[in-house]
Amino acid sequence: MSAYILLMNWTDQGVRHVKDSPGRLDAAKKALKDEGGEFKHVFLTMGAYDLIAVYEAPDDAVAARFTMQLGMMGNVRTQTLKAFPEAAYREIINTLK
């Protein structure tokens, strides 16, 4: 499974209905699970982003589709980062010539 970091900011709509956010998160977790993925961590944050999540998905296509589905709901704007775990990081660095 590939790992992804999801950076999210609430839209005006998302903030207006922020009390519904936990239910939306539960729905997002189910949608990702139905695609073969899983949330590992979700954080409410202070600063440049409102929420940050770490999740795994079977491949980039699943991650892209999942992120677009979140955006289509209109409650968050997202940025997704593909994350390489330490073992992969070390392997990549070791292959440098």
C-alpha positions as a printed Julia matrix, in Angstrom:
97×3 Matrix{Float64}:
   0.0    0.0    0.0
   1.13   3.53  -0.72
   0.96   6.23   1.94
  -0.48   9.72   1.42
  -0.68  12.88   3.49
  -3.88  14.83   2.95
  -3.84  18.55   3.78
  -7.32  20.02   4.11
  -8.95  23.4    4.59
 -12.64  23.84   5.17
 -14.52  25.76   2.51
 -17.14  28.35   3.51
 -19.72  25.56   3.26
 -17.57  23.24   5.4
 -17.17  25.83   8.16
 -20.87  26.72   8.14
 -21.63  23.06   8.8
 -18.54  22.27  10.91
 -20.66  20.46  13.52
 -21.35  17.84  10.83
 -17.61  17.35  10.25
 -17.23  14.2   12.43
 -20.01  12.5   10.46
 -18.39  13.54   7.19
 -15.1   12.08   8.43
 -16.84   8.79   9.22
 -18.32   8.74   5.71
 -14.89   9.49   4.2
 -13.33   6.65   6.2
 -15.98   4.25   4.9
 -15.54   5.45   1.31
 -11.78   4.94   1.5
 -12.18   1.53   3.1
 -14.59   0.52   0.32
 -11.77   1.36  -2.15
  -9.29  -0.8   -0.24
  -7.62   2.02   1.7
  -7.44   3.06   5.33
  -6.98   6.22   7.37
  -4.03   5.9    9.75
  -4.22   9.29  11.49
  -6.47  12.35  11.4
  -5.49  15.61  13.1
  -7.37  18.86  13.72
  -4.62  21.45  13.3
  -3.99  25.12  13.94
  -2.09  27.04  11.29
  -2.11  26.83   7.52
  -4.43  23.78   7.43
  -7.6   22.88   9.31
  -7.16  19.11   9.12
  -4.34  16.75   8.2
  -4.81  13.05   7.54
  -2.42  10.22   6.84
  -3.91   7.37   4.86
  -2.97   4.36   2.78
  -4.44   3.38  -0.57
  -3.71   0.5   -2.94
  -2.42   2.84  -5.66
  -2.3    6.41  -6.93
  -5.51   6.03  -8.93
  -7.48   5.12  -5.79
  -5.91   8.04  -3.91
  -6.73  10.47  -6.73
 -10.32   9.24  -7.04
 -10.83   9.42  -3.28
  -9.45  12.97  -3.08
 -11.63  14.13  -5.98
 -14.69  12.61  -4.29
 -13.9   14.61  -1.15
 -13.6   17.79  -3.19
 -16.88  17.13  -5.0
 -18.72  17.28  -1.67
 -17.73  20.93  -1.34
 -16.7   20.92   2.33
 -12.9   20.86   1.99
 -10.17  21.9   -0.37
  -7.3   19.44  -0.43
  -3.66  18.98  -1.27
  -2.28  15.45  -1.38
   1.31  14.42  -0.84
   2.57  10.94  -1.68
   4.63   9.79   1.29
   7.55   7.38   1.16
   8.21   5.49   4.41
  11.72   5.46   5.85
  12.66   2.11   4.29
  11.69   3.37   0.81
  13.47   6.67   1.45
  16.67   4.82   2.32
  16.34   2.56  -0.71
  15.83   5.54  -3.04
  18.81   7.39  -1.6
  21.01   4.28  -1.83
  20.32   4.0   -5.57
  21.72   7.48  -6.31
  24.82   7.41  -8.49
